Amino acid sequence: MLQLAWLIPVLPLIGFLIIGLANKKLPKAVVGFVGCGSILGSFAIVLTLLTEVLNGTIQSETLTYFNWISAGSLDIKLSFLIDPLSVTMMTIITGVGFLIHLYSAGYMSHDEGFARYFAYLNLFVFSMLILVMGSNFLVLFAGWEGVGLCSYLLIGFWFKNNDYNNAAKKAFIMNRIGDLGFLLGMLLIIVTFGSLEYSAVFEQAQTIFKPGVAQPVLIAITLLLFLGATGKSAQIPLYTWLPDAMAGPTPVSALIHAATMVTAGIYMIVRSNVLFSLAPFTLEVIEIIGLTTALFAATIGLVQNDIKKVLAYSTVSQLGYMFFALGMGAYSTAIFHVATHAFFKALLFLGAGSVIHAMSGEQDIRSMGGLWKKLPITFATFIIGTVAIAGIPPFAGFFSKDEILAHAYEHSPILWALGVLGALMTTFYMFRLVFLTFFGSFRGTEHQKSHLHESPLIMTIPLMVLAVLSIIGGFVGVPEVLGGHNFLKSFLSPIIAPINQHTGHALSHSTELMLMGISVGAVLLVIIIAAIVYISKKAVPSPEGSDLSAPHKVLYNKYYIDEIYRTLVVKPLYWLGDIFYKVFEIRIIDNFVNAWGKGVDRGSAGLRFLQNGSISFYMFAMVIGIILILFFNTIIKL
Amino acid sequence: MTEKVLSILIFLPLVGLIPLLVLPKSRSGIYKYINLAVCLLQTILAVFVFCLYSKPGLVTDPIYGLFKLTERLNWITIDLGNIGRLSINYFIGLDGLNVTMVLLSAIVMLIAAISSWSVEKHLKGYYALLLILNTSVLGCFLSLDLFLFFLFFEFMLLPMYFLIGIWGGPRREYASIKFFLYTLAGSLLILAVIIGLYFSVADPVETSVRLGLAENIEAVTVNDVSNVQGMLQSKQIPKRAIVHSFNIPDMTSPKNFIPGSVFHVFTKINFMGLPIRMAAFLALLLGFLIKLPAVPFHTWLPDAHVEAPTPVSVILAGILLKIGGYGLIRTVLPVFPEGMVYFGSFISFLAVLSIVYAAMNALGMKDLKKMIAYSSVSHMGFVLLGIASGTPEGINGAIFQMFSHGILSSGLFLAAGVLYDRTHDRGIENYRGLASKMPVYTIAVTILFFASLGLPVFSGFIGELFSLLGAFHSSTTNGLVPYWMSITAVLGILIGATYFLWTLQRMFFGKFWISKNITFNNKFNDLNSREMIMLVPLIIITLVLGVFPGILLEPVSDSVEVLIGQIFSSGLDNLKTMQNFRSL
């Protein structure tokens, strides 16, 4: 099937071209068919590749198509790498991608930009596949920028709303800041290793650099790459674009801003784990930033009232967990969480989309309530997603989160405690969301109430499939203590640097079981608390504009980070642009240039005065001249 | 015909000038077709020449190794007695440095020809000037004789001056005179150096004929040349027998400099405290930096662009700026390589300044065309950065970036022209939500903006990547570009994204609204087929070059390698000699 691997990204590209070029001339049914069909085709090829990788026919194959760039000593090829890591990612992208395409066909069916939407979505899948399939950093970067572009286009999909456009611009520019880090890191890699090909770079890195010795170059490279990752994967300090990105259509939030694109940073670091493992300092930075982001975003999520915003902060927080895992050198664990998160978060977003669809566009959970009767399938699947993210066994999220927490305990019990704290906050805000949305009595308008309906099958089928995946998805990584043998870990081990392999479980089985028991028990407790607050006491968050306590207000306003960025960065930048033009350009440089012209003009005016044609003036000047000559002569003689 | 194809390329527009001038005014409708036919033919020829050059099999010049399709005719010969003999040649040829530029000018000229449809005033004069400009541009790129180069270089000013001054906007007089005087000042510096070079350089080929070593120019062998060079350096040739020439390839070899002349490495002449060769380097550099333009010598450009009619803006941004970069690569670097080594960091500083400063200005712009003009300056900064790095990646990247910017800036100015044609207003803040009225136009502008802000798979990314890569390599190897400058240059890309996206958002997205001050004839049409014919090929070219940059990089690389050899071997040698000789 390797011969057909090129078709995996090309099919969505063809889909994009067909839909993009024909645009409104095609009927919606055809657009939907081409859009979903192309992804399904790719998914089919990916599955055959996956089986071949699973049964060992393919271990790690580089498929070179042509020389992309060659100049000087540099030779960069357009080539794909098929190995366990890329196949895992491809499966998630095309599999979840297909489900979301299918869902979109229903969700967007009334939108006049239906064709444009599918064109962008196919382009996104194409770029994302290029990102994970590339066998060198430049191909990855091409995909990286491509997904950024699609994210921009899809966030600003409803371009008549200027807030949405602002969100789109913010996302792209924040990503660009990260991309610059990535670009600089890439340039440093070329300068240091003379290549961008993964195999060449990693091999050299392992021979040149020895573990345990501080390597400034390597630290610089990895920190710059990580800066790129913070942009794309919404980590501190570049995370604020992701909650705003919820302006896009909800399936887009599910696909791009939850399941796939935002995990690109994690993929990139796992791919370059050889470099990162040789730079322990960077790993520490990643660990701290990951954990901080996980907790920080979770606190904000506790008080948000927009259904998508809660999920967005939850995504930022979960991505933080993945980076936390990366920072501890638990690369395969991070990928495990990427996979399970892709299932349950896509499910939650699509479920939220179904709710919003039913509520005629309403996103505020204060106006919802009691929806379970009208939206039974959405409710059931949403509950499954919530239980999965909360980490209750045997749902998917339990296994991946538990693996992260186990690693944390190995490093230090404090890290473990902080990790559990984050998990408890996650549980709380997720159940708060569920209880406010689906339980109690309906709080919306009569008009909304009359329109409440379950979504069509084309939307609920993806929900059901994802719900099943959220239940069973964790079984690929069952730890030994529970009788599994962590299949995913051994599957991914070929791509993990040898120096990292030793980080097996140092924990005894009894400790591990105890930790699991504590965290699961605490989670259950939190669910009960949430149930008491939001079901028994029927608490509803206070309406907009009411007085909040100070800490609540800070959280509700997301720590005022957006405001801080706006005053410290955005406004000064535009102000500087103005100053550069009005002061430096006009007043200084151009004034200087024009001064030459004026100088010549004035000088010639003076000279013209001497040539005024009046004989008497000439005679006068002559007499003065003669007197001066005589005068100076006498002075010189003296 | 193949041997004379370069001359045909240059003079084809002049041939087209004849029917244009003969046809009466009543037939003025035909003028544009004459120009179009000329440009179309030229583009076909240019593509043919490019393919011919890219494929192996074309013979190189027997004496001037790298050059292909050379034509050399004696043009002016004057015996000057004791000073020697003056010889100016019609000497043209193709190498890696100009082959892409020829292709670019043909394409941009063709696009400008189509874009000229909307010009209504004084058609005969307009097209006559356009044809003259066309000849001078191609002549400039193809000349290998410095005098001929300068002649064409100066000749471009005349048509440009009138094209802006007569067909321009409301402040056209100010803009055209500023453009004219500024570039003329640069030309004067270049001219001064050319005269000095003429006194200092001997043409070994013609001198060997003069000395009787060979029958005629064709019979001169490489051996004769090196004999003559040896005799010249050991002062065995009598002064009156030396043939002075303006041959650029001759000037690149220190062996051809006459001992005791102004620009010989052993010269002791100083100019304003600098060794004369360094002063000459700076003068020549400044002359071309004005053309490029580099900050702070750029202020003529935004004014010229704002006032120029769309096709003239397209030519100005698409081709004329490239002559600045091309001049640096063709003359400044190889003739005074030690200046490059000595002042490399200074040049890269100007490059980084251009990138960041112009980008910041673009951010503050309220006029669409001015914003594009400043983004042009910023992107040309990457050309200068690549050149200043003195690395193969950098210079390859600079040449690539010149081509890419030529295509993209043409597209951007055309796009600005599309809007101006409809409303006669370019204020960014006077439009909102154009996407709902002009969707196809919006798509075109979005693609051009993203291509310009350096999205991979578009040509702009490749050019900038290479130029930055060159800068980084330079930081680690030759040190011409310090690290902090390379890193600062990357910032330019970020600001680029900011101003392009901000413009996109302000003008195209949101609800449709236009300022009350805009009077338009009630038709807010989307792109018409003529505009599509111009924009679509440009978009395709930038995409193709982004995916297959090898098309342009491969034919260029050999010449660049030789050039870098010249810079670092002769450059370092010269610098050492000069330092030893006069303890600099």
PDB file of C-alpha atoms in Angstrom, chain B residues 330-454:
ATOM      1  CA  ARG B 330      26.605  42.085 -11.415  1.00  0.00           C
ATOM      2  CA  THR B 331      28.993  44.960 -10.751  1.00  0.00           C
ATOM      3  CA  VAL B 332      29.538  46.000  -7.141  1.00  0.00           C
ATOM      4  CA  LEU B 333      30.279  42.604  -5.650  1.00  0.00           C
ATOM      5  CA  PRO B 334      32.616  41.162  -8.255  1.00  0.00           C
ATOM      6  CA  VAL B 335      34.449  44.389  -9.128  1.00  0.00           C
ATOM      7  CA  PHE B 336      35.119  45.586  -5.589  1.00  0.00           C
ATOM      8  CA  PRO B 337      34.870  42.354  -3.612  1.00  0.00           C
ATOM      9  CA  GLU B 338      36.978  43.621  -0.723  1.00  0.00           C
ATOM     10  CA  GLY B 339      34.381  46.291  -0.042  1.00  0.00           C
ATOM     11  CA  MET B 340      31.820  43.554   0.358  1.00  0.00           C
ATOM     12  CA  VAL B 341      34.024  41.773   2.874  1.00  0.00           C
ATOM     13  CA  TYR B 342      34.855  44.991   4.690  1.00  0.00           C
ATOM     14  CA  PHE B 343      31.405  46.589   4.731  1.00  0.00           C
ATOM     15  CA  GLY B 344      29.323  43.390   4.783  1.00  0.00           C
ATOM     16  CA  SER B 345      27.897  44.010   8.238  1.00  0.00           C
ATOM     17  CA  PHE B 346      27.015  47.563   7.334  1.00  0.00           C
ATOM     18  CA  ILE B 347      25.091  46.385   4.280  1.00  0.00           C
ATOM     19  CA  SER B 348      23.283  43.735   6.257  1.00  0.00           C
ATOM     20  CA  PHE B 349      22.392  46.374   8.810  1.00  0.00           C
ATOM     21  CA  LEU B 350      20.762  48.419   6.064  1.00  0.00           C
ATOM     22  CA  ALA B 351      18.979  45.286   4.904  1.00  0.00           C
ATOM     23  CA  VAL B 352      17.542  44.535   8.319  1.00  0.00           C
ATOM     24  CA  LEU B 353      16.651  48.173   8.763  1.00  0.00           C
ATOM     25  CA  SER B 354      14.774  48.087   5.463  1.00  0.00           C
ATOM     26  CA  ILE B 355      12.925  44.931   6.409  1.00  0.00           C
ATOM     27  CA  VAL B 356      11.753  46.102   9.810  1.00  0.00           C
ATOM     28  CA  TYR B 357      11.448  49.834   9.258  1.00  0.00           C
ATOM     29  CA  ALA B 358       9.459  49.542   6.041  1.00  0.00           C
ATOM     30  CA  ALA B 359       7.242  46.871   7.574  1.00  0.00           C
ATOM     31  CA  MET B 360       6.477  49.153  10.512  1.00  0.00           C
ATOM     32  CA  ASN B 361       5.634  51.934   8.092  1.00  0.00           C
ATOM     33  CA  ALA B 362       3.364  49.650   6.112  1.00  0.00           C
ATOM     34  CA  LEU B 363       1.531  48.976   9.349  1.00  0.00           C
ATOM     35  CA  GLY B 364       0.816  52.671   9.762  1.00  0.00           C
ATOM     36  CA  MET B 365      -0.386  53.238   6.214  1.00  0.00           C
ATOM     37  CA  LYS B 366      -3.869  54.389   5.324  1.00  0.00           C
ATOM     38  CA  ASP B 367      -3.417  54.266   1.557  1.00  0.00           C
ATOM     39  CA  LEU B 368      -3.564  50.804   0.006  1.00  0.00           C
ATOM     40  CA  LYS B 369      -0.984  51.513  -2.662  1.00  0.00           C
ATOM     41  CA  LYS B 370       1.379  53.091  -0.185  1.00  0.00           C
ATOM     42  CA  MET B 371       1.037  50.104   2.080  1.00  0.00           C
ATOM     43  CA  ILE B 372       2.018  47.855  -0.817  1.00  0.00           C
ATOM     44  CA  ALA B 373       4.898  50.188  -1.672  1.00  0.00           C
ATOM     45  CA  TYR B 374       6.313  49.933   1.837  1.00  0.00           C
ATOM     46  CA  SER B 375       5.823  46.190   1.877  1.00  0.00           C
ATOM     47  CA  SER B 376       7.835  46.222  -1.345  1.00  0.00           C
ATOM     48  CA  VAL B 377      10.696  47.998   0.385  1.00  0.00           C
ATOM     49  CA  SER B 378      10.493  45.512   3.223  1.00  0.00           C
ATOM     50  CA  HIS B 379      10.607  42.538   0.883  1.00  0.00           C
ATOM     51  CA  MET B 380      13.457  43.985  -1.122  1.00  0.00           C
ATOM     52  CA  GLY B 381      15.303  44.150   2.199  1.00  0.00           C
ATOM     53  CA  PHE B 382      15.442  40.353   2.067  1.00  0.00           C
ATOM     54  CA  VAL B 383      17.157  40.642  -1.299  1.00  0.00           C
ATOM     55  CA  LEU B 384      19.782  42.893   0.220  1.00  0.00           C
ATOM     56  CA  LEU B 385      20.139  40.624   3.248  1.00  0.00           C
ATOM     57  CA  GLY B 386      20.766  37.626   1.030  1.00  0.00           C
ATOM     58  CA  ILE B 387      23.351  39.518  -0.977  1.00  0.00           C
ATOM     59  CA  ALA B 388      25.029  40.869   2.145  1.00  0.00           C
ATOM     60  CA  SER B 389      25.371  37.386   3.604  1.00  0.00           C
ATOM     61  CA  GLY B 390      27.822  36.446   0.857  1.00  0.00           C
ATOM     62  CA  THR B 391      26.747  32.799   1.055  1.00  0.00           C
ATOM     63  CA  PRO B 392      25.480  30.588  -1.781  1.00  0.00           C
ATOM     64  CA  GLU B 393      22.076  30.226  -0.109  1.00  0.00           C
ATOM     65  CA  GLY B 394      21.848  33.951   0.457  1.00  0.00           C
ATOM     66  CA  ILE B 395      22.656  35.063  -3.055  1.00  0.00           C
ATOM     67  CA  ASN B 396      20.602  32.313  -4.655  1.00  0.00           C
ATOM     68  CA  GLY B 397      17.822  33.378  -2.354  1.00  0.00           C
ATOM     69  CA  ALA B 398      18.282  37.026  -3.259  1.00  0.00           C
ATOM     70  CA  ILE B 399      17.921  36.270  -6.953  1.00  0.00           C
ATOM     71  CA  PHE B 400      14.945  34.040  -6.268  1.00  0.00           C
ATOM     72  CA  GLN B 401      13.371  36.641  -4.033  1.00  0.00           C
ATOM     73  CA  MET B 402      13.821  39.280  -6.752  1.00  0.00           C
ATOM     74  CA  PHE B 403      11.895  37.097  -9.176  1.00  0.00           C
ATOM     75  CA  SER B 404       9.274  36.192  -6.639  1.00  0.00           C
ATOM     76  CA  HIS B 405       8.822  39.752  -5.494  1.00  0.00           C
ATOM     77  CA  GLY B 406       8.613  40.864  -9.120  1.00  0.00           C
ATOM     78  CA  ILE B 407       5.671  38.540  -9.645  1.00  0.00           C
ATOM     79  CA  LEU B 408       3.970  39.194  -6.319  1.00  0.00           C
ATOM     80  CA  SER B 409       4.352  42.954  -6.271  1.00  0.00           C
ATOM     81  CA  SER B 410       3.026  43.114  -9.829  1.00  0.00           C
ATOM     82  CA  GLY B 411       0.030  41.198  -8.618  1.00  0.00           C
ATOM     83  CA  LEU B 412      -0.434  43.414  -5.584  1.00  0.00           C
ATOM     84  CA  PHE B 413      -0.249  46.637  -7.568  1.00  0.00           C
ATOM     85  CA  LEU B 414      -2.638  45.245 -10.149  1.00  0.00           C
ATOM     86  CA  ALA B 415      -5.011  44.369  -7.352  1.00  0.00           C
ATOM     87  CA  ALA B 416      -4.768  47.893  -5.984  1.00  0.00           C
ATOM     88  CA  GLY B 417      -5.389  49.140  -9.508  1.00  0.00           C
ATOM     89  CA  VAL B 418      -8.538  47.040  -9.843  1.00  0.00           C
ATOM     90  CA  LEU B 419     -10.122  48.897  -6.959  1.00  0.00           C
ATOM     91  CA  TYR B 420      -8.805  52.279  -8.071  1.00  0.00           C
ATOM     92  CA  ASP B 421     -10.242  51.815 -11.550  1.00  0.00           C
ATOM     93  CA  ARG B 422     -13.695  51.379 -10.026  1.00  0.00           C
ATOM     94  CA  THR B 423     -13.739  54.087  -7.399  1.00  0.00           C
ATOM     95  CA  HIS B 424     -10.678  56.314  -7.808  1.00  0.00           C
ATOM     96  CA  ASP B 425      -9.964  55.975  -4.130  1.00  0.00           C
ATOM     97  CA  ARG B 426      -7.329  53.962  -2.344  1.00  0.00           C
ATOM     98  CA  GLY B 427      -8.043  54.738   1.299  1.00  0.00           C
ATOM     99  CA  ILE B 428      -7.973  51.515   3.305  1.00  0.00           C
ATOM    100  CA  GLU B 429     -10.448  52.929   5.796  1.00  0.00           C
ATOM    101  CA  ASN B 430     -12.919  53.934   3.110  1.00  0.00           C
ATOM    102  CA  TYR B 431     -13.939  50.353   2.403  1.00  0.00           C
ATOM    103  CA  ARG B 432     -15.422  47.571   4.422  1.00  0.00           C
ATOM    104  CA  GLY B 433     -16.745  44.177   3.534  1.00  0.00           C
ATOM    105  CA  LEU B 434     -15.715  44.172  -0.121  1.00  0.00           C
ATOM    106  CA  ALA B 435     -15.880  40.375   0.017  1.00  0.00           C
ATOM    107  CA  SER B 436     -19.653  40.419  -0.330  1.00  0.00           C
ATOM    108  CA  LYS B 437     -19.591  42.538  -3.483  1.00  0.00           C
ATOM    109  CA  MET B 438     -16.398  41.277  -5.103  1.00  0.00           C
ATOM    110  CA  PRO B 439     -15.829  37.672  -3.993  1.00  0.00           C
ATOM    111  CA  VAL B 440     -13.434  36.646  -6.763  1.00  0.00           C
ATOM    112  CA  TYR B 441     -11.384  39.778  -6.261  1.00  0.00           C
ATOM    113  CA  THR B 442     -11.252  39.007  -2.557  1.00  0.00           C
ATOM    114  CA  ILE B 443      -9.977  35.508  -3.233  1.00  0.00           C
ATOM    115  CA  ALA B 444      -7.258  36.876  -5.527  1.00  0.00           C
ATOM    116  CA  VAL B 445      -6.173  39.490  -3.011  1.00  0.00           C
ATOM    117  CA  THR B 446      -6.204  36.950  -0.172  1.00  0.00           C
ATOM    118  CA  ILE B 447      -3.977  34.587  -2.122  1.00  0.00           C
ATOM    119  CA  LEU B 448      -1.591  37.402  -3.051  1.00  0.00           C
ATOM    120  CA  PHE B 449      -1.455  38.657   0.530  1.00  0.00           C
ATOM    121  CA  PHE B 450      -0.766  35.217   1.954  1.00  0.00           C
ATOM    122  CA  ALA B 451       1.817  34.548  -0.726  1.00  0.00           C
ATOM    123  CA  SER B 452       3.485  37.838   0.155  1.00  0.00           C
ATOM    124  CA  LEU B 453       3.492  37.230   3.867  1.00  0.00           C
ATOM    125  CA  GLY B 454       5.545  34.138   3.273  1.00  0.00           C
TER     126      GLY B 454
END
